[in-house]
């Protein structure tokens, strides 16, 4: 079931002024859009103090806009991902999701915009993700089912709303893979819309070329994860890992993932260089908590220790 939930865990997308008008009149200067775009760059580069300031500004000045609350949710999700996983952080994460849902629920289903549909998918996908972390699989399945209900409304509309290329791409890839690799899920999968593996790849690759901070970043991330964790084609994961590492040099998760890929390729010089980069960038980032600084460094040190043990064993053979 994890593979199905992973397929439906989508991230937020920047909304255009036209899409914002359903909730608040956009400023003609594009100030909101610029603020959101810059904020996501802070999140992806693990500049959390500046991201926190952006979240405060968005919620203060644009409290009725769903993207403001999803920025807030994404900010706290990244704190959880990077090791700042406390009860307080989780509470704020959940609160953001519930406020977003409350805003969306005020609209009639027949009048939902593409933006609304996408935001509803995010609401239920984030809830499912947290359920999964808490090992609450029954609730997770319930939230996934609700997410799929809105996902169905987005199919065939990808060319009208770019964010649907990401959600449809993830759906087509992961559901196709679940069909071929997890036959025990067949009783569940049989009720889902048909999927196409090739189309999944095509949509995700398309997103990497879009002029959108979130879509481009998430597409590169998921393609890296897919080739590394699912396909085991480590060389194909490299271009996406390189792009993420270069674009967001302070991101400890992206740099750690890049290290893991290099370890699997047994690229000794590149491994050592990437390990040092992770150590230095983490130590120099004063916007990380102590727990965040230790989180992936501890994993990386264990990985490196095991790597050198394997090298030593091979030499002794």
XYZ file of N, CA, C and O in Angstrom, residues 49-119:
284
model
N 14.756 29.928 8.170
C 14.396 31.175 8.845
C 13.742 32.133 7.859
O 12.752 32.800 8.178
N 14.301 32.206 6.660
C 13.726 33.079 5.641
C 12.404 32.512 5.119
O 11.481 33.269 4.804
N 12.305 31.194 5.052
C 11.049 30.566 4.640
C 9.962 30.845 5.676
O 8.795 31.077 5.325
N 10.330 30.834 6.944
C 9.385 31.111 8.019
C 8.858 32.540 7.908
O 7.655 32.786 8.080
N 9.737 33.475 7.590
C 9.324 34.873 7.411
C 8.362 34.994 6.233
O 7.384 35.752 6.289
N 8.628 34.232 5.171
C 7.746 34.245 4.005
C 6.372 33.698 4.365
O 5.343 34.261 3.972
N 6.341 32.610 5.113
C 5.067 32.010 5.525
C 4.251 32.993 6.352
O 3.040 33.141 6.155
N 4.909 33.690 7.263
C 4.230 34.680 8.105
C 3.641 35.800 7.258
O 2.498 36.222 7.460
N 4.421 36.276 6.290
C 3.961 37.342 5.404
C 2.759 36.911 4.573
O 1.779 37.659 4.429
N 2.803 35.689 4.040
C 1.705 35.189 3.212
C 0.421 35.033 4.025
O -0.661 35.414 3.576
N 0.527 34.474 5.222
C -0.662 34.247 6.041
C -1.240 35.548 6.581
O -2.447 35.665 6.785
N -0.373 36.532 6.782
C -0.829 37.830 7.289
C -1.529 38.641 6.208
O -2.590 39.237 6.443
N -0.958 38.633 5.022
C -1.462 39.476 3.941
C -2.435 38.785 2.998
O -3.241 39.445 2.332
N -2.363 37.439 2.924
C -3.236 36.693 2.011
C -3.816 35.471 2.725
O -3.634 34.328 2.285
N -4.541 35.683 3.811
C -5.020 34.551 4.625
C -6.083 33.688 3.953
O -6.284 32.540 4.358
N -6.768 34.214 2.951
C -7.837 33.454 2.306
C -7.372 32.708 1.066
O -8.160 31.988 0.446
N -6.118 32.878 0.718
C -5.613 32.210 -0.477
C -5.076 30.832 -0.122
O -4.252 30.691 0.793
N -5.513 29.767 -0.807
C -5.079 28.409 -0.460
C -3.572 28.195 -0.591
O -2.990 27.437 0.173
N -2.944 28.869 -1.539
C -1.508 28.686 -1.722
C -0.726 29.188 -0.516
O 0.331 28.654 -0.183
N -1.247 30.216 0.168
C -0.582 30.712 1.378
C -0.491 29.611 2.423
O 0.546 29.410 3.064
N -1.583 28.877 2.575
C -1.624 27.813 3.579
C -0.833 26.590 3.134
O -0.229 25.899 3.959
N -0.810 26.323 1.827
C -0.006 25.201 1.362
C 1.480 25.505 1.427
O 2.298 24.600 1.608
N 1.820 26.772 1.281
C 3.219 27.138 1.499
C 3.591 26.848 2.954
O 4.641 26.270 3.239
N 2.707 27.234 3.848
C 2.898 26.998 5.278
C 3.049 25.500 5.561
O 3.954 25.072 6.280
N 2.167 24.682 4.957
C 2.215 23.233 5.134
C 3.519 22.670 4.572
O 4.174 21.828 5.200
N 3.896 23.113 3.380
C 5.117 22.608 2.752
C 6.351 22.967 3.565
O 7.302 22.187 3.673
N 6.337 24.165 4.124
C 7.439 24.605 4.988
C 7.605 23.653 6.169
O 8.718 23.184 6.455
N 6.512 23.330 6.839
C 6.605 22.436 7.992
C 6.872 20.991 7.589
O 7.503 20.233 8.338
N 6.410 20.599 6.395
C 6.738 19.253 5.914
C 8.243 19.116 5.723
O 8.834 18.086 6.080
N 8.860 20.159 5.180
C 10.299 20.103 4.978
C 11.065 20.111 6.302
O 12.146 19.529 6.405
N 10.528 20.737 7.318
C 11.162 20.676 8.634
C 11.126 19.241 9.153
O 12.106 18.753 9.731
N 9.997 18.556 8.937
C 9.879 17.158 9.343
C 10.866 16.298 8.562
O 11.575 15.455 9.130
N 10.922 16.506 7.233
C 11.811 15.722 6.377
C 13.273 15.844 6.779
O 14.049 14.899 6.640
N 13.657 17.016 7.252
C 15.069 17.272 7.534
C 15.450 17.058 9.000
O 16.548 17.427 9.420
N 14.555 16.438 9.773
C 14.929 16.039 11.126
C 14.374 16.887 12.244
O 14.570 16.559 13.421
N 13.662 17.968 11.937
C 13.050 18.796 12.978
C 11.625 18.289 13.211
O 10.648 19.023 13.083
N 11.534 17.016 13.549
C 10.252 16.322 13.660
C 9.798 16.302 15.112
O 10.040 15.344 15.855
N 9.111 17.376 15.521
C 8.621 17.496 16.896
C 7.095 17.513 16.899
O 6.456 17.677 15.861
N 6.513 17.367 18.085
C 5.052 17.419 18.208
C 4.520 18.771 17.758
O 3.469 18.858 17.112
N 5.239 19.822 18.092
C 4.811 21.168 17.721
C 4.809 21.357 16.208
O 3.863 21.918 15.639
N 5.863 20.871 15.548
C 5.963 20.983 14.091
C 4.850 20.187 13.425
O 4.200 20.664 12.485
N 4.596 18.972 13.889
C 3.529 18.151 13.313
C 2.161 18.796 13.522
O 1.297 18.735 12.640
N 1.958 19.413 14.683
C 0.687 20.072 14.974
C 0.445 21.224 14.004
O -0.663 21.392 13.477
N 1.481 22.014 13.744
C 1.343 23.141 12.815
C 1.122 22.645 11.389
O 0.368 23.256 10.620
N 1.770 21.554 11.044
C 1.595 20.939 9.732
C 0.141 20.531 9.517
O -0.481 20.859 8.497
N -0.428 19.830 10.485
C -1.814 19.370 10.399
C -2.786 20.549 10.414
O -3.775 20.567 9.660
N -2.502 21.542 11.252
C -3.365 22.725 11.333
C -3.454 23.425 9.984
O -4.539 23.832 9.554
N -2.324 23.545 9.300
C -2.306 24.179 7.985
C -3.178 23.440 6.987
O -3.911 24.047 6.193
N -3.121 22.114 7.020
C -3.929 21.291 6.115
C -5.425 21.501 6.387
O -6.226 21.667 5.460
N -5.809 21.507 7.670
C -7.217 21.645 8.033
C -7.765 23.016 7.657
O -8.918 23.140 7.224
N -6.953 24.053 7.823
C -7.391 25.403 7.438
C -7.590 25.477 5.931
O -8.564 26.051 5.438
N -6.652 24.881 5.187
C -6.774 24.854 3.725
C -8.049 24.147 3.290
O -8.779 24.624 2.415
N -8.334 23.018 3.907
C -9.541 22.259 3.558
C -10.796 23.071 3.879
O -11.785 23.053 3.116
N -10.770 23.794 4.975
C -11.923 24.611 5.368
C -12.209 25.685 4.319
O -13.365 25.962 3.994
N -11.146 26.277 3.777
C -11.304 27.288 2.719
C -11.897 26.653 1.470
O -12.828 27.188 0.859
N -11.386 25.499 1.085
C -11.868 24.818 -0.121
C -13.309 24.350 0.025
O -14.092 24.386 -0.936
N -13.684 23.901 1.219
C -15.028 23.359 1.437
C -16.127 24.408 1.296
O -17.314 24.068 1.200
N -15.751 25.671 1.270
C -16.742 26.741 1.127
C -17.274 26.839 -0.297
O -18.287 27.477 -0.541
N -16.583 26.196 -1.229
C -17.013 26.248 -2.628
C -17.815 24.993 -2.984
O -17.532 23.903 -2.484
N -18.786 25.150 -3.869
C -19.555 24.004 -4.335
C -18.698 23.187 -5.292
O -17.918 23.740 -6.064
N -18.877 21.863 -5.241
C -18.035 20.988 -6.053
C -18.157 21.281 -7.545
O -17.179 21.214 -8.292
N -19.338 21.637 -7.993
C -19.548 21.887 -9.422
C -18.865 23.166 -9.903
O -18.688 23.354 -11.107
N -18.482 24.021 -8.969
C -17.838 25.281 -9.356
C -16.329 25.278 -9.091
O -15.680 26.318 -9.169
N -15.761 24.109 -8.780
C -14.342 24.038 -8.476
C -13.492 24.350 -9.708
O -13.766 23.869 -10.805
N -12.445 25.127 -9.512
C -11.498 25.440 -10.580
C -10.436 24.356 -10.624
O -10.367 23.487 -9.748
N -9.556 24.399 -11.637
C -8.450 23.446 -11.696
C -7.563 23.604 -10.461
O -7.054 22.631 -9.911
N -7.402 24.845 -10.040
C -6.600 25.105 -8.841
C -7.208 24.430 -7.625
O -6.509 23.818 -6.810
N -8.542 24.535 -7.491
C -9.234 23.910 -6.362
C -9.046 22.398 -6.367
O -8.789 21.784 -5.330
N -9.190 21.809 -7.549
C -9.035 20.353 -7.682
C -7.637 19.934 -7.259
O -7.457 18.961 -6.514
N -6.647 20.682 -7.722
C -5.270 20.361 -7.371
C -5.032 20.512 -5.875
O -4.388 19.673 -5.241
N -5.580 21.580 -5.294
C -5.401 21.799 -3.863
C -6.091 20.729 -3.030
O -5.583 20.313 -1.981
